[in-house]
Amino acid sequence: MDGSDSGHRRQSAGSLEGEVMAALWSVTTPLTPGEVQRALGRELAYTTVMTTLVRLHAKGMVDRSKSGRAFAYGPVKRADEHAAQAMNDVLSREGDKAAVLSHFVDSLAPAEEALLRQVLERGKRMPT
């Protein structure tokens, strides 16, 4: 039996890490595991949240500092900085960067494409 009829869905580690990061990005101060657990707004074991935070710390995605008997965790990068790094990582792994960028631009909505053009134009005028 695969356990699929148990009524519980097992969440992938990456998905939970994303939720935890979103919770940390939504506030301006570091959170303890208990605060993260509450911020997620669903039943999740404290140990699961703690394990996820420890993994994120090991990956260098969060900093931690002592807060009473626990650690408080905060993101190393803002959400937009993290997303830009992820985009750079994908691009750096691909051999045909022009094809990747072309497909990316083709997938953009017109408003997003216009915004990208504005950002690129602004970047061209910025001193090096």
PDB file of N, CA, C and O in Angstrom, residues 17-28 61-62 74-89:
ATOM      1  N   GLU A  17      10.201  24.414   2.001  1.00  0.00           N
ATOM      2  CA  GLU A  17      11.234  25.444   2.114  1.00  0.00           C
ATOM      3  C   GLU A  17      10.732  26.754   1.503  1.00  0.00           C
ATOM      4  O   GLU A  17      10.964  27.826   2.052  1.00  0.00           O
ATOM      5  N   GLY A  18      10.045  26.665   0.392  1.00  0.00           N
ATOM      6  CA  GLY A  18       9.484  27.862  -0.237  1.00  0.00           C
ATOM      7  C   GLY A  18       8.465  28.550   0.650  1.00  0.00           C
ATOM      8  O   GLY A  18       8.447  29.781   0.756  1.00  0.00           O
ATOM      9  N   GLU A  19       7.623  27.766   1.299  1.00  0.00           N
ATOM     10  CA  GLU A  19       6.630  28.337   2.210  1.00  0.00           C
ATOM     11  C   GLU A  19       7.299  29.011   3.404  1.00  0.00           C
ATOM     12  O   GLU A  19       6.874  30.085   3.838  1.00  0.00           O
ATOM     13  N   VAL A  20       8.324  28.356   3.937  1.00  0.00           N
ATOM     14  CA  VAL A  20       9.030  28.922   5.087  1.00  0.00           C
ATOM     15  C   VAL A  20       9.723  30.217   4.681  1.00  0.00           C
ATOM     16  O   VAL A  20       9.658  31.223   5.402  1.00  0.00           O
ATOM     17  N   MET A  21      10.361  30.218   3.510  1.00  0.00           N
ATOM     18  CA  MET A  21      11.013  31.442   3.041  1.00  0.00           C
ATOM     19  C   MET A  21       9.983  32.553   2.848  1.00  0.00           C
ATOM     20  O   MET A  21      10.234  33.706   3.218  1.00  0.00           O
ATOM     21  N   ALA A  22       8.834  32.236   2.296  1.00  0.00           N
ATOM     22  CA  ALA A  22       7.785  33.243   2.115  1.00  0.00           C
ATOM     23  C   ALA A  22       7.354  33.829   3.460  1.00  0.00           C
ATOM     24  O   ALA A  22       7.139  35.041   3.580  1.00  0.00           O
ATOM     25  N   ALA A  23       7.257  32.975   4.470  1.00  0.00           N
ATOM     26  CA  ALA A  23       6.901  33.464   5.811  1.00  0.00           C
ATOM     27  C   ALA A  23       7.977  34.395   6.345  1.00  0.00           C
ATOM     28  O   ALA A  23       7.674  35.445   6.928  1.00  0.00           O
ATOM     29  N   LEU A  24       9.239  34.041   6.132  1.00  0.00           N
ATOM     30  CA  LEU A  24      10.333  34.888   6.615  1.00  0.00           C
ATOM     31  C   LEU A  24      10.399  36.202   5.840  1.00  0.00           C
ATOM     32  O   LEU A  24      10.693  37.250   6.417  1.00  0.00           O
ATOM     33  N   TRP A  25      10.141  36.153   4.543  1.00  0.00           N
ATOM     34  CA  TRP A  25      10.159  37.374   3.729  1.00  0.00           C
ATOM     35  C   TRP A  25       8.997  38.305   4.054  1.00  0.00           C
ATOM     36  O   TRP A  25       9.058  39.502   3.791  1.00  0.00           O
ATOM     37  N   SER A  26       7.939  37.765   4.638  1.00  0.00           N
ATOM     38  CA  SER A  26       6.746  38.579   4.891  1.00  0.00           C
ATOM     39  C   SER A  26       6.869  39.469   6.123  1.00  0.00           C
ATOM     40  O   SER A  26       5.985  40.278   6.386  1.00  0.00           O
ATOM     41  N   VAL A  27       7.947  39.312   6.876  1.00  0.00           N
ATOM     42  CA  VAL A  27       8.143  40.098   8.096  1.00  0.00           C
ATOM     43  C   VAL A  27       9.496  40.801   8.037  1.00  0.00           C
ATOM     44  O   VAL A  27      10.343  40.470   7.209  1.00  0.00           O
ATOM     45  N   THR A  28       9.693  41.746   8.935  1.00  0.00           N
ATOM     46  CA  THR A  28      10.939  42.521   8.915  1.00  0.00           C
ATOM     47  C   THR A  28      11.948  42.081   9.974  1.00  0.00           C
ATOM     48  O   THR A  28      13.068  42.566   9.980  1.00  0.00           O
ATOM     49  N   MET A  61      20.691  30.124   3.014  1.00  0.00           N
ATOM     50  CA  MET A  61      19.542  30.954   2.646  1.00  0.00           C
ATOM     51  C   MET A  61      19.009  31.779   3.811  1.00  0.00           C
ATOM     52  O   MET A  61      18.334  32.785   3.595  1.00  0.00           O
ATOM     53  N   VAL A  62      19.290  31.331   5.045  1.00  0.00           N
ATOM     54  CA  VAL A  62      18.851  32.079   6.223  1.00  0.00           C
ATOM     55  C   VAL A  62      20.010  32.216   7.198  1.00  0.00           C
ATOM     56  O   VAL A  62      20.911  31.379   7.245  1.00  0.00           O
ATOM     57  N   GLY A  74      16.234  34.549   9.836  1.00  0.00           N
ATOM     58  CA  GLY A  74      15.869  35.591   8.886  1.00  0.00           C
ATOM     59  C   GLY A  74      16.535  35.317   7.553  1.00  0.00           C
ATOM     60  O   GLY A  74      17.610  34.710   7.487  1.00  0.00           O
ATOM     61  N   PRO A  75      15.926  35.750   6.469  1.00  0.00           N
ATOM     62  CA  PRO A  75      16.484  35.489   5.139  1.00  0.00           C
ATOM     63  C   PRO A  75      17.792  36.250   4.916  1.00  0.00           C
ATOM     64  O   PRO A  75      17.953  37.375   5.387  1.00  0.00           O
ATOM     65  N   VAL A  76      18.715  35.624   4.211  1.00  0.00           N
ATOM     66  CA  VAL A  76      19.985  36.258   3.859  1.00  0.00           C
ATOM     67  C   VAL A  76      19.753  37.287   2.756  1.00  0.00           C
ATOM     68  O   VAL A  76      20.349  38.359   2.765  1.00  0.00           O
ATOM     69  N   LYS A  77      18.874  36.953   1.812  1.00  0.00           N
ATOM     70  CA  LYS A  77      18.563  37.849   0.697  1.00  0.00           C
ATOM     71  C   LYS A  77      17.072  38.150   0.689  1.00  0.00           C
ATOM     72  O   LYS A  77      16.257  37.348   1.152  1.00  0.00           O
ATOM     73  N   ARG A  78      16.721  39.311   0.143  1.00  0.00           N
ATOM     74  CA  ARG A  78      15.311  39.644  -0.064  1.00  0.00           C
ATOM     75  C   ARG A  78      14.744  38.702  -1.126  1.00  0.00           C
ATOM     76  O   ARG A  78      15.492  38.077  -1.896  1.00  0.00           O
ATOM     77  N   ALA A  79      13.438  38.599  -1.183  1.00  0.00           N
ATOM     78  CA  ALA A  79      12.778  37.709  -2.138  1.00  0.00           C
ATOM     79  C   ALA A  79      13.168  38.036  -3.573  1.00  0.00           C
ATOM     80  O   ALA A  79      13.442  37.134  -4.370  1.00  0.00           O
ATOM     81  N   ASP A  80      13.233  39.325  -3.923  1.00  0.00           N
ATOM     82  CA  ASP A  80      13.583  39.692  -5.301  1.00  0.00           C
ATOM     83  C   ASP A  80      15.035  39.350  -5.615  1.00  0.00           C
ATOM     84  O   ASP A  80      15.357  38.903  -6.723  1.00  0.00           O
ATOM     85  N   GLU A  81      15.920  39.501  -4.638  1.00  0.00           N
ATOM     86  CA  GLU A  81      17.319  39.136  -4.834  1.00  0.00           C
ATOM     87  C   GLU A  81      17.464  37.619  -5.010  1.00  0.00           C
ATOM     88  O   GLU A  81      18.237  37.153  -5.851  1.00  0.00           O
ATOM     89  N   HIS A  82      16.706  36.874  -4.228  1.00  0.00           N
ATOM     90  CA  HIS A  82      16.741  35.415  -4.329  1.00  0.00           C
ATOM     91  C   HIS A  82      16.234  34.960  -5.706  1.00  0.00           C
ATOM     92  O   HIS A  82      16.840  34.081  -6.339  1.00  0.00           O
ATOM     93  N   ALA A  83      15.154  35.550  -6.169  1.00  0.00           N
ATOM     94  CA  ALA A  83      14.597  35.183  -7.472  1.00  0.00           C
ATOM     95  C   ALA A  83      15.588  35.506  -8.594  1.00  0.00           C
ATOM     96  O   ALA A  83      15.776  34.701  -9.513  1.00  0.00           O
ATOM     97  N   ALA A  84      16.232  36.657  -8.506  1.00  0.00           N
ATOM     98  CA  ALA A  84      17.216  37.031  -9.524  1.00  0.00           C
ATOM     99  C   ALA A  84      18.383  36.058  -9.523  1.00  0.00           C
ATOM    100  O   ALA A  84      18.876  35.658 -10.595  1.00  0.00           O
ATOM    101  N   GLN A  85      18.833  35.642  -8.341  1.00  0.00           N
ATOM    102  CA  GLN A  85      19.927  34.676  -8.250  1.00  0.00           C
ATOM    103  C   GLN A  85      19.518  33.338  -8.865  1.00  0.00           C
ATOM    104  O   GLN A  85      20.300  32.703  -9.572  1.00  0.00           O
ATOM    105  N   ALA A  86      18.294  32.911  -8.595  1.00  0.00           N
ATOM    106  CA  ALA A  86      17.802  31.653  -9.163  1.00  0.00           C
ATOM    107  C   ALA A  86      17.762  31.727 -10.688  1.00  0.00           C
ATOM    108  O   ALA A  86      18.130  30.766 -11.374  1.00  0.00           O
ATOM    109  N   MET A  87      17.329  32.867 -11.220  1.00  0.00           N
ATOM    110  CA  MET A  87      17.300  33.050 -12.679  1.00  0.00           C
ATOM    111  C   MET A  87      18.717  33.007 -13.245  1.00  0.00           C
ATOM    112  O   MET A  87      18.973  32.382 -14.279  1.00  0.00           O
ATOM    113  N   ASN A  88      19.654  33.657 -12.559  1.00  0.00           N
ATOM    114  CA  ASN A  88      21.062  33.633 -12.982  1.00  0.00           C
ATOM    115  C   ASN A  88      21.624  32.222 -12.939  1.00  0.00           C
ATOM    116  O   ASN A  88      22.378  31.822 -13.832  1.00  0.00           O
ATOM    117  N   ASP A  89      21.279  31.465 -11.904  1.00  0.00           N
ATOM    118  CA  ASP A  89      21.768  30.098 -11.776  1.00  0.00           C
ATOM    119  C   ASP A  89      21.301  29.238 -12.947  1.00  0.00           C
ATOM    120  O   ASP A  89      22.075  28.465 -13.513  1.00  0.00           O
TER     121      ASP A  89
END
